[in-house]
Amino acid sequence: MSSAGGSGSSSSREVIPLFPLETPLFPGVVLPLQIFEPRYRRLVVDLTSLPEGTERRFGVVAIRQGWEVERVAPAEALFDVGCTAVLRMVAPQRDGGYRVAAVGGERFRLLDVLVPSESSGEHSDEPPYLQALVEWLAEEEAAEEAAGDAGELVGADAAAGIVPDDVVTEVARGSLDLLARNVRDLFARYVADVAVRQGGAPEGLPDDVLDALGPDDLPDDEAAGDVAATAALLREVSDDARGLSYLVASSALLTTDDRQALLAESATRRRLAMESRLLRRELTLLRTLGAVPVPLRQFATPMTSN
């Protein structure tokens, strides 16, 4: 990561509080946290003390290695792409901590991590938590919809400008919808497979998924609530390719490296294409190994359009 060196004068760059976690946060995904460390209690106080109307947000970045980020080089300890978390609820606890709920906001790239000095503390003027100089990452939705990888979608004539732009755009939109439906179906099958292997009931998922399960595959209702919650989320983002891509990225049982690669991808089309490959890989592993590494409730990742 580069040194700050006065580069914060750019409007696309900003210094924000930083909260390292073991996994990435994605836009639109709800993040519940139990705050008990003094430095992060101070962070909550600082955010809630901001003037009314100010967005109360902090940056979430995934930890690449170790937990004591301040004691190692941040460039080695943290991934370089993160997502802001916008506070939506703060509930003080009797022990002085907080229960908070935040929602994933904008993606950013870390340029420099500002480590607090040893003299900083919960009651000092200097914040005791990490801060970071970040640059905001734009989504490529408009550009990819307009271009749509024209050469691949409608052939060489489009690349040569023979096909009208509006035709190229329409084909691009259709291609994105088709890709989103493919990922939605793959994810539904993936959740159903996990439910079956954990003794849950995959009710509430699309009919084609249920049709793919034989009568001997239908187990008891232990995980029915979790599957129903996931099905509800799938319905919620059924017409939102970007929201679907972030739901899958945050909910599927992927490695941190896989999730980080999805977060770093700025184009929904490419993110969905990557998820299609990852879900096919995970389905193959599930059916080959016949085991699930974590409880199904990991899938029920709340999302919001706010």
C-alpha atoms as a printed R data frame, in Angstrom:
    type eleno elety resid chain resno       x       y       z
1   ATOM     1    CA   MET     A     1   0.000   0.000   0.000
2   ATOM     2    CA   SER     A     2   1.226   3.414  -0.830
3   ATOM     3    CA   SER     A     3   1.967   6.166   1.646
4   ATOM     4    CA   ALA     A     4  -0.721   8.776   2.126
5   ATOM     5    CA   GLY     A     5   1.665  11.564   1.208
6   ATOM     6    CA   GLY     A     6  -0.947  14.288   0.820
7   ATOM     7    CA   SER     A     7  -2.930  12.372  -1.810
8   ATOM     8    CA   GLY     A     8  -6.105  12.744   0.225
9   ATOM     9    CA   SER     A     9  -6.838  16.019  -1.572
10  ATOM    10    CA   SER     A    10  -8.525  14.071  -4.374
11  ATOM    11    CA   SER     A    11 -12.338  14.005  -4.128
12  ATOM    12    CA   SER     A    12 -12.319  10.269  -4.908
13  ATOM    13    CA   ARG     A    13 -10.205   9.597  -1.825
14  ATOM    14    CA   GLU     A    14 -11.099   9.796   1.832
15  ATOM    15    CA   VAL     A    15  -9.875   8.752   5.270
16  ATOM    16    CA   ILE     A    16 -12.385   6.481   7.012
17  ATOM    17    CA   PRO     A    17 -12.412   4.296  10.168
18  ATOM    18    CA   LEU     A    18 -11.439   0.696   9.508
19  ATOM    19    CA   PHE     A    19 -12.870  -2.505  10.989
20  ATOM    20    CA   PRO     A    20 -11.026  -5.696   9.938
21  ATOM    21    CA   LEU     A    21 -13.110  -8.880   9.874
22  ATOM    22    CA   GLU     A    22 -12.458 -12.478   8.926
23  ATOM    23    CA   THR     A    23 -14.602 -12.264   5.785
24  ATOM    24    CA   PRO     A    24 -15.491  -9.521   3.266
25  ATOM    25    CA   LEU     A    25 -18.654  -7.450   3.457
26  ATOM    26    CA   PHE     A    26 -20.687  -6.910   0.274
27  ATOM    27    CA   PRO     A    27 -22.965  -4.024  -0.784
28  ATOM    28    CA   GLY     A    28 -26.542  -4.485   0.429
29  ATOM    29    CA   VAL     A    29 -25.680  -7.203   2.941
30  ATOM    30    CA   VAL     A    30 -26.673  -6.700   6.590
31  ATOM    31    CA   LEU     A    31 -23.795  -6.900   9.076
32  ATOM    32    CA   PRO     A    32 -24.705  -7.542  12.741
33  ATOM    33    CA   LEU     A    33 -21.874  -6.934  15.223
34  ATOM    34    CA   GLN     A    34 -21.348  -7.304  18.944
35  ATOM    35    CA   ILE     A    35 -18.972  -4.494  19.973
36  ATOM    36    CA   PHE     A    36 -17.005  -5.124  23.167
37  ATOM    37    CA   GLU     A    37 -13.394  -3.997  22.574
38  ATOM    38    CA   PRO     A    38 -12.680  -0.495  23.950
39  ATOM    39    CA   ARG     A    39 -11.290   0.780  20.631
40  ATOM    40    CA   TYR     A    40 -14.442  -0.204  18.767
41  ATOM    41    CA   ARG     A    41 -16.691   1.111  21.523
42  ATOM    42    CA   ARG     A    42 -14.937   4.409  20.857
43  ATOM    43    CA   LEU     A    43 -15.623   3.971  17.127
44  ATOM    44    CA   VAL     A    44 -19.353   3.612  17.808
45  ATOM    45    CA   VAL     A    45 -19.286   6.697  20.036
46  ATOM    46    CA   ASP     A    46 -17.454   8.701  17.372
47  ATOM    47    CA   LEU     A    47 -19.907   7.660  14.655
48  ATOM    48    CA   THR     A    48 -23.047   8.295  16.702
49  ATOM    49    CA   SER     A    49 -21.656  11.709  17.712
50  ATOM    50    CA   LEU     A    50 -21.543  12.896  14.101
51  ATOM    51    CA   PRO     A    51 -24.010  15.665  13.157
52  ATOM    52    CA   GLU     A    52 -27.528  14.632  12.203
53  ATOM    53    CA   GLY     A    53 -27.739  13.813   8.504
54  ATOM    54    CA   THR     A    54 -24.114  12.679   8.271
55  ATOM    55    CA   GLU     A    55 -23.670   9.127   7.014
56  ATOM    56    CA   ARG     A    56 -22.307   7.039   9.874
57  ATOM    57    CA   ARG     A    57 -20.033   4.578   8.118
58  ATOM    58    CA   PHE     A    58 -16.808   2.675   8.577
59  ATOM    59    CA   GLY     A    59 -14.768   0.477   6.282
60  ATOM    60    CA   VAL     A    60 -14.771  -3.318   6.519
61  ATOM    61    CA   VAL     A    61 -11.814  -5.220   5.099
62  ATOM    62    CA   ALA     A    62 -11.079  -8.924   5.259
63  ATOM    63    CA   ILE     A    63  -8.038 -10.096   7.153
64  ATOM    64    CA   ARG     A    64  -5.554 -11.955   4.997
65  ATOM    65    CA   GLN     A    65  -3.512 -13.303   7.906
66  ATOM    66    CA   GLY     A    66  -3.386 -12.937  11.699
67  ATOM    67    CA   TRP     A    67  -5.672 -10.897  13.967
68  ATOM    68    CA   GLU     A    68  -3.338  -8.310  15.494
69  ATOM    69    CA   VAL     A    69  -3.242  -6.209  12.336
70  ATOM    70    CA   GLU     A    70  -1.477  -3.304  14.040
71  ATOM    71    CA   ARG     A    71   1.521  -5.495  14.906
72  ATOM    72    CA   VAL     A    72   2.277  -6.512  11.315
73  ATOM    73    CA   ALA     A    73   2.546  -4.649   8.022
74  ATOM    74    CA   PRO     A    74  -1.100  -3.833   7.057
75  ATOM    75    CA   ALA     A    75  -0.315  -4.515   3.395
76  ATOM    76    CA   GLU     A    76   0.398  -8.118   4.377
77  ATOM    77    CA   ALA     A    77  -2.371  -8.489   6.947
78  ATOM    78    CA   LEU     A    78  -5.345  -7.071   5.006
79  ATOM    79    CA   PHE     A    79  -6.852  -7.486   1.578
80  ATOM    80    CA   ASP     A    80  -6.807  -4.270  -0.422
81  ATOM    81    CA   VAL     A    81 -10.489  -4.075  -1.464
82  ATOM    82    CA   GLY     A    82 -13.215  -3.528   1.114
83  ATOM    83    CA   CYS     A    83 -16.757  -2.227   1.550
84  ATOM    84    CA   THR     A    84 -18.216   0.437   3.810
85  ATOM    85    CA   ALA     A    85 -20.681  -0.501   6.534
86  ATOM    86    CA   VAL     A    86 -23.386   2.093   7.213
87  ATOM    87    CA   LEU     A    87 -24.816   2.075  10.748
88  ATOM    88    CA   ARG     A    88 -28.544   1.386  10.883
89  ATOM    89    CA   MET     A    89 -29.065   0.379  14.532
90  ATOM    90    CA   VAL     A    90 -27.069   0.857  17.756
91  ATOM    91    CA   ALA     A    91 -28.187  -0.770  21.024
92  ATOM    92    CA   PRO     A    92 -26.071  -0.019  24.140
93  ATOM    93    CA   GLN     A    93 -25.411  -2.992  26.441
94  ATOM    94    CA   ARG     A    94 -25.083  -3.099  30.229
95  ATOM    95    CA   ASP     A    95 -21.379  -3.991  30.025
96  ATOM    96    CA   GLY     A    96 -20.609  -0.810  28.055
97  ATOM    97    CA   GLY     A    97 -20.564  -2.535  24.694
98  ATOM    98    CA   TYR     A    98 -23.007  -2.249  21.810
99  ATOM    99    CA   ARG     A    99 -25.077  -4.403  19.541
100 ATOM   100    CA   VAL     A   100 -25.072  -2.799  16.120
101 ATOM   101    CA   ALA     A   101 -26.495  -3.530  12.700
102 ATOM   102    CA   ALA     A   102 -24.924  -2.042   9.585
103 ATOM   103    CA   VAL     A   103 -25.515  -2.422   5.856
104 ATOM   104    CA   GLY     A   104 -22.863  -2.820   3.176
105 ATOM   105    CA   GLY     A   105 -22.468   0.359   1.134
106 ATOM   106    CA   GLU     A   106 -19.702   1.338  -1.283
107 ATOM   107    CA   ARG     A   107 -16.641  -0.621  -2.335
108 ATOM   108    CA   PHE     A   108 -13.197   0.914  -1.929
109 ATOM   109    CA   ARG     A   109  -9.516   0.186  -2.390
110 ATOM   110    CA   LEU     A   110  -7.065   0.658   0.487
111 ATOM   111    CA   LEU     A   111  -4.263   3.075  -0.310
112 ATOM   112    CA   ASP     A   112  -2.776   3.389   3.161
113 ATOM   113    CA   VAL     A   113  -3.593   2.142   6.656
114 ATOM   114    CA   LEU     A   114  -3.153   4.615   9.520
115 ATOM   115    CA   VAL     A   115  -2.173   2.782  12.704
116 ATOM   116    CA   PRO     A   116  -2.962   4.550  16.036
117 ATOM   117    CA   SER     A   117  -0.060   5.454  18.297
118 ATOM   118    CA   GLU     A   118   0.489   3.754  21.646
119 ATOM   119    CA   SER     A   119  -0.738   6.887  23.427
120 ATOM   120    CA   SER     A   120  -4.161   6.692  21.793
121 ATOM   121    CA   GLY     A   121  -6.995   5.357  23.907
122 ATOM   122    CA   GLU     A   122 -10.724   5.261  24.478
123 ATOM   123    CA   HIS     A   123 -10.717   8.726  26.053
124 ATOM   124    CA   SER     A   124  -7.889  10.430  24.115
125 ATOM   125    CA   ASP     A   125  -8.336  12.828  21.213
126 ATOM   126    CA   GLU     A   126  -6.597  10.413  18.844
127 ATOM   127    CA   PRO     A   127  -8.823   7.522  17.709
128 ATOM   128    CA   PRO     A   128  -7.553   4.181  19.048
129 ATOM   129    CA   TYR     A   129  -8.838   2.250  16.040
130 ATOM   130    CA   LEU     A   130  -7.360   1.793  12.575
131 ATOM   131    CA   GLN     A   131  -8.130   4.332   9.878
132 ATOM   132    CA   ALA     A   132  -7.440   4.109   6.167
133 ATOM   133    CA   LEU     A   133  -6.973   6.307   3.160
134 ATOM   134    CA   VAL     A   134  -9.230   4.802   0.509
135 ATOM   135    CA   GLU     A   135 -10.266   5.445  -3.060
136 ATOM   136    CA   TRP     A   136 -13.819   4.663  -4.072
137 ATOM   137    CA   LEU     A   137 -14.422   1.981  -6.689
138 ATOM   138    CA   ALA     A   138 -17.100   2.629  -9.265
139 ATOM   139    CA   GLU     A   139 -19.445  -0.065 -10.549
140 ATOM   140    CA   GLU     A   140 -19.274  -0.709 -14.293
141 ATOM   141    CA   GLU     A   141 -22.989  -1.258 -14.781
142 ATOM   142    CA   ALA     A   142 -23.625   1.517 -17.334
143 ATOM   143    CA   ALA     A   143 -20.502   0.826 -19.358
144 ATOM   144    CA   GLU     A   144 -21.009  -2.932 -19.521
145 ATOM   145    CA   GLU     A   145 -24.677  -2.556 -20.444
146 ATOM   146    CA   ALA     A   146 -23.827  -0.138 -23.258
147 ATOM   147    CA   ALA     A   147 -20.955  -2.207 -24.597
148 ATOM   148    CA   GLY     A   148 -22.078  -5.663 -23.601
149 ATOM   149    CA   ASP     A   149 -18.939  -7.312 -24.966
150 ATOM   150    CA   ALA     A   150 -20.438  -6.720 -28.388
151 ATOM   151    CA   GLY     A   151 -17.945  -8.846 -30.283
152 ATOM   152    CA   GLU     A   152 -18.860 -11.928 -28.247
153 ATOM   153    CA   LEU     A   153 -22.603 -11.290 -28.061
154 ATOM   154    CA   VAL     A   154 -23.605 -10.517 -31.637
155 ATOM   155    CA   GLY     A   155 -20.491 -11.354 -33.629
156 ATOM   156    CA   ALA     A   156 -17.865  -9.472 -35.559
157 ATOM   157    CA   ASP     A   157 -20.421  -7.258 -37.311
158 ATOM   158    CA   ALA     A   158 -21.262  -5.587 -34.011
159 ATOM   159    CA   ALA     A   159 -17.603  -5.035 -33.204
160 ATOM   160    CA   ALA     A   160 -17.184  -3.424 -36.614
161 ATOM   161    CA   GLY     A   161 -20.092  -1.067 -35.966
162 ATOM   162    CA   ILE     A   162 -22.462  -2.669 -38.492
163 ATOM   163    CA   VAL     A   163 -25.074  -3.603 -35.889
164 ATOM   164    CA   PRO     A   164 -26.852  -0.555 -34.370
165 ATOM   165    CA   ASP     A   165 -25.896   0.350 -30.823
166 ATOM   166    CA   ASP     A   166 -29.430  -0.120 -29.523
167 ATOM   167    CA   VAL     A   167 -29.429  -3.723 -30.782
168 ATOM   168    CA   VAL     A   168 -26.102  -4.375 -29.085
169 ATOM   169    CA   THR     A   169 -27.429  -2.912 -25.825
170 ATOM   170    CA   GLU     A   170 -30.601  -5.015 -25.990
171 ATOM   171    CA   VAL     A   171 -28.597  -8.191 -26.624
172 ATOM   172    CA   ALA     A   172 -26.305  -7.259 -23.727
173 ATOM   173    CA   ARG     A   173 -29.270  -6.867 -21.383
174 ATOM   174    CA   GLY     A   174 -30.694 -10.192 -22.509
175 ATOM   175    CA   SER     A   175 -27.356 -11.872 -21.985
176 ATOM   176    CA   LEU     A   176 -27.097 -10.453 -18.446
177 ATOM   177    CA   ASP     A   177 -30.618 -11.660 -17.613
178 ATOM   178    CA   LEU     A   178 -29.795 -15.130 -18.910
179 ATOM   179    CA   LEU     A   179 -26.587 -15.258 -16.885
180 ATOM   180    CA   ALA     A   180 -28.434 -14.089 -13.747
181 ATOM   181    CA   ARG     A   181 -31.093 -16.803 -14.176
182 ATOM   182    CA   ASN     A   182 -28.360 -19.407 -14.584
183 ATOM   183    CA   VAL     A   183 -26.626 -18.302 -11.371
184 ATOM   184    CA   ARG     A   184 -29.938 -18.133  -9.495
185 ATOM   185    CA   ASP     A   185 -30.786 -21.710 -10.501
186 ATOM   186    CA   LEU     A   186 -27.292 -22.965  -9.680
187 ATOM   187    CA   PHE     A   187 -27.414 -21.317  -6.257
188 ATOM   188    CA   ALA     A   188 -30.877 -22.738  -5.563
189 ATOM   189    CA   ARG     A   189 -29.642 -26.222  -6.420
190 ATOM   190    CA   TYR     A   190 -26.578 -25.645  -4.278
191 ATOM   191    CA   VAL     A   191 -28.666 -24.624  -1.250
192 ATOM   192    CA   ALA     A   192 -30.976 -27.602  -1.831
193 ATOM   193    CA   ASP     A   193 -28.009 -29.976  -1.947
194 ATOM   194    CA   VAL     A   194 -26.697 -28.598   1.344
195 ATOM   195    CA   ALA     A   195 -30.147 -28.844   2.925
196 ATOM   196    CA   VAL     A   196 -30.458 -32.482   1.933
197 ATOM   197    CA   ARG     A   197 -27.041 -33.330   3.345
198 ATOM   198    CA   GLN     A   198 -27.808 -31.605   6.626
199 ATOM   199    CA   GLY     A   199 -31.190 -33.237   7.103
200 ATOM   200    CA   GLY     A   200 -33.175 -30.149   6.195
201 ATOM   201    CA   ALA     A   201 -36.136 -29.692   3.890
202 ATOM   202    CA   PRO     A   202 -35.492 -27.696   0.705
203 ATOM   203    CA   GLU     A   203 -39.046 -26.363   0.572
204 ATOM   204    CA   GLY     A   204 -39.648 -22.936  -0.869
205 ATOM   205    CA   LEU     A   205 -37.045 -23.320  -3.595
206 ATOM   206    CA   PRO     A   206 -37.930 -23.232  -7.324
207 ATOM   207    CA   ASP     A   207 -39.987 -26.136  -8.658
208 ATOM   208    CA   ASP     A   208 -37.239 -27.270 -11.018
209 ATOM   209    CA   VAL     A   209 -34.963 -27.744  -7.997
210 ATOM   210    CA   LEU     A   210 -37.564 -29.791  -6.148
211 ATOM   211    CA   ASP     A   211 -38.197 -31.841  -9.294
212 ATOM   212    CA   ALA     A   212 -34.505 -32.697  -9.398
213 ATOM   213    CA   LEU     A   213 -34.737 -34.286  -5.932
214 ATOM   214    CA   GLY     A   214 -36.007 -37.828  -5.667
215 ATOM   215    CA   PRO     A   215 -38.505 -38.911  -2.973
216 ATOM   216    CA   ASP     A   216 -35.700 -40.518  -1.002
217 ATOM   217    CA   ASP     A   217 -33.850 -37.192  -0.888
218 ATOM   218    CA   LEU     A   218 -36.520 -35.321   1.054
219 ATOM   219    CA   PRO     A   219 -35.525 -35.267   4.746
220 ATOM   220    CA   ASP     A   220 -37.128 -33.811   7.881
221 ATOM   221    CA   ASP     A   221 -37.779 -30.115   8.612
222 ATOM   222    CA   GLU     A   222 -34.714 -29.305  10.715
223 ATOM   223    CA   ALA     A   223 -33.289 -26.718   8.293
224 ATOM   224    CA   ALA     A   224 -36.566 -25.751   6.601
225 ATOM   225    CA   GLY     A   225 -36.572 -22.258   8.109
226 ATOM   226    CA   ASP     A   226 -33.070 -21.498   6.856
227 ATOM   227    CA   VAL     A   227 -33.866 -22.746   3.363
228 ATOM   228    CA   ALA     A   228 -37.101 -20.745   3.313
229 ATOM   229    CA   ALA     A   229 -35.163 -17.614   4.307
230 ATOM   230    CA   THR     A   230 -32.701 -18.189   1.478
231 ATOM   231    CA   ALA     A   231 -35.538 -18.790  -0.970
232 ATOM   232    CA   ALA     A   232 -37.152 -15.523   0.127
233 ATOM   233    CA   LEU     A   233 -33.888 -13.671  -0.501
234 ATOM   234    CA   LEU     A   234 -33.618 -15.237  -3.941
235 ATOM   235    CA   ARG     A   235 -37.129 -14.028  -4.754
236 ATOM   236    CA   GLU     A   236 -36.254 -10.575  -3.428
237 ATOM   237    CA   VAL     A   237 -33.341 -10.189  -5.844
238 ATOM   238    CA   SER     A   238 -34.891 -12.131  -8.725
239 ATOM   239    CA   ASP     A   239 -35.007  -9.019 -10.937
240 ATOM   240    CA   ASP     A   240 -31.761  -7.500  -9.648
241 ATOM   241    CA   ALA     A   241 -28.673  -9.075 -11.212
242 ATOM   242    CA   ARG     A   242 -26.294  -6.988  -9.096
243 ATOM   243    CA   GLY     A   243 -28.129  -7.816  -5.859
244 ATOM   244    CA   LEU     A   244 -28.160 -11.501  -6.803
245 ATOM   245    CA   SER     A   245 -24.421 -11.455  -7.439
246 ATOM   246    CA   TYR     A   246 -23.740 -10.013  -3.987
247 ATOM   247    CA   LEU     A   247 -26.193 -12.405  -2.280
248 ATOM   248    CA   VAL     A   248 -24.395 -15.400  -3.783
249 ATOM   249    CA   ALA     A   249 -20.946 -13.949  -3.028
250 ATOM   250    CA   SER     A   250 -21.784 -13.387   0.635
251 ATOM   251    CA   SER     A   251 -23.788 -16.565   1.255
252 ATOM   252    CA   ALA     A   252 -22.156 -19.431  -0.633
253 ATOM   253    CA   LEU     A   253 -19.597 -21.514   1.251
254 ATOM   254    CA   LEU     A   254 -16.611 -20.055  -0.569
255 ATOM   255    CA   THR     A   255 -13.083 -19.390   0.584
256 ATOM   256    CA   THR     A   256 -12.131 -15.884   1.661
257 ATOM   257    CA   ASP     A   257  -9.949 -15.623  -1.446
258 ATOM   258    CA   ASP     A   258 -12.926 -16.496  -3.675
259 ATOM   259    CA   ARG     A   259 -15.180 -13.991  -1.921
260 ATOM   260    CA   GLN     A   260 -12.497 -11.335  -2.095
261 ATOM   261    CA   ALA     A   261 -12.115 -11.854  -5.848
262 ATOM   262    CA   LEU     A   262 -15.884 -11.399  -6.244
263 ATOM   263    CA   LEU     A   263 -15.833  -8.205  -4.172
264 ATOM   264    CA   ALA     A   264 -12.973  -6.797  -6.233
265 ATOM   265    CA   GLU     A   265 -14.864  -7.378  -9.497
266 ATOM   266    CA   SER     A   266 -16.529  -4.138 -10.624
267 ATOM   267    CA   ALA     A   267 -18.825  -5.533 -13.335
268 ATOM   268    CA   THR     A   268 -21.943  -7.526 -12.481
269 ATOM   269    CA   ARG     A   269 -21.662  -9.577 -15.681
270 ATOM   270    CA   ARG     A   270 -18.147 -10.751 -14.878
271 ATOM   271    CA   ARG     A   271 -19.038 -11.317 -11.214
272 ATOM   272    CA   LEU     A   272 -21.961 -13.543 -12.210
273 ATOM   273    CA   ALA     A   273 -19.825 -15.432 -14.720
274 ATOM   274    CA   MET     A   274 -17.270 -16.086 -11.984
275 ATOM   275    CA   GLU     A   275 -20.026 -17.254  -9.630
276 ATOM   276    CA   SER     A   276 -21.376 -19.633 -12.264
277 ATOM   277    CA   ARG     A   277 -17.976 -21.340 -12.416
278 ATOM   278    CA   LEU     A   278 -17.580 -21.351  -8.618
279 ATOM   279    CA   LEU     A   279 -21.056 -22.795  -7.978
280 ATOM   280    CA   ARG     A   280 -20.503 -25.576 -10.514
281 ATOM   281    CA   ARG     A   281 -17.246 -26.376  -8.751
282 ATOM   282    CA   GLU     A   282 -18.885 -26.369  -5.316
283 ATOM   283    CA   LEU     A   283 -21.792 -28.545  -6.502
284 ATOM   284    CA   THR     A   284 -19.312 -31.065  -7.861
285 ATOM   285    CA   LEU     A   285 -17.446 -31.095  -4.546
286 ATOM   286    CA   LEU     A   286 -20.656 -31.464  -2.530
287 ATOM   287    CA   ARG     A   287 -21.824 -34.403  -4.600
288 ATOM   288    CA   THR     A   288 -18.398 -36.023  -4.663
289 ATOM   289    CA   LEU     A   289 -17.554 -35.634  -0.970
290 ATOM   290    CA   GLY     A   290 -21.110 -35.746   0.368
291 ATOM   291    CA   ALA     A   291 -20.236 -33.406   3.261
292 ATOM   292    CA   VAL     A   292 -21.015 -29.812   4.238
293 ATOM   293    CA   PRO     A   293 -18.448 -27.785   6.217
294 ATOM   294    CA   VAL     A   294 -20.798 -25.328   8.010
295 ATOM   295    CA   PRO     A   295 -24.459 -25.094   9.129
296 ATOM   296    CA   LEU     A   296 -27.016 -24.143   6.535
297 ATOM   297    CA   ARG     A   297 -27.921 -20.985   8.473
298 ATOM   298    CA   GLN     A   298 -24.755 -19.512   6.926
299 ATOM   299    CA   PHE     A   299 -26.854 -19.114   3.770
300 ATOM   300    CA   ALA     A   300 -29.499 -16.892   5.373
301 ATOM   301    CA   THR     A   301 -27.581 -13.662   4.830
302 ATOM   302    CA   PRO     A   302 -29.926 -10.672   5.234
303 ATOM   303    CA   MET     A   303 -29.861  -8.109   2.469
304 ATOM   304    CA   THR     A   304 -31.381  -4.705   1.961
305 ATOM   305    CA   SER     A   305 -31.729  -2.384  -1.003
306 ATOM   306    CA   ASN     A   306 -31.087   0.643   1.232
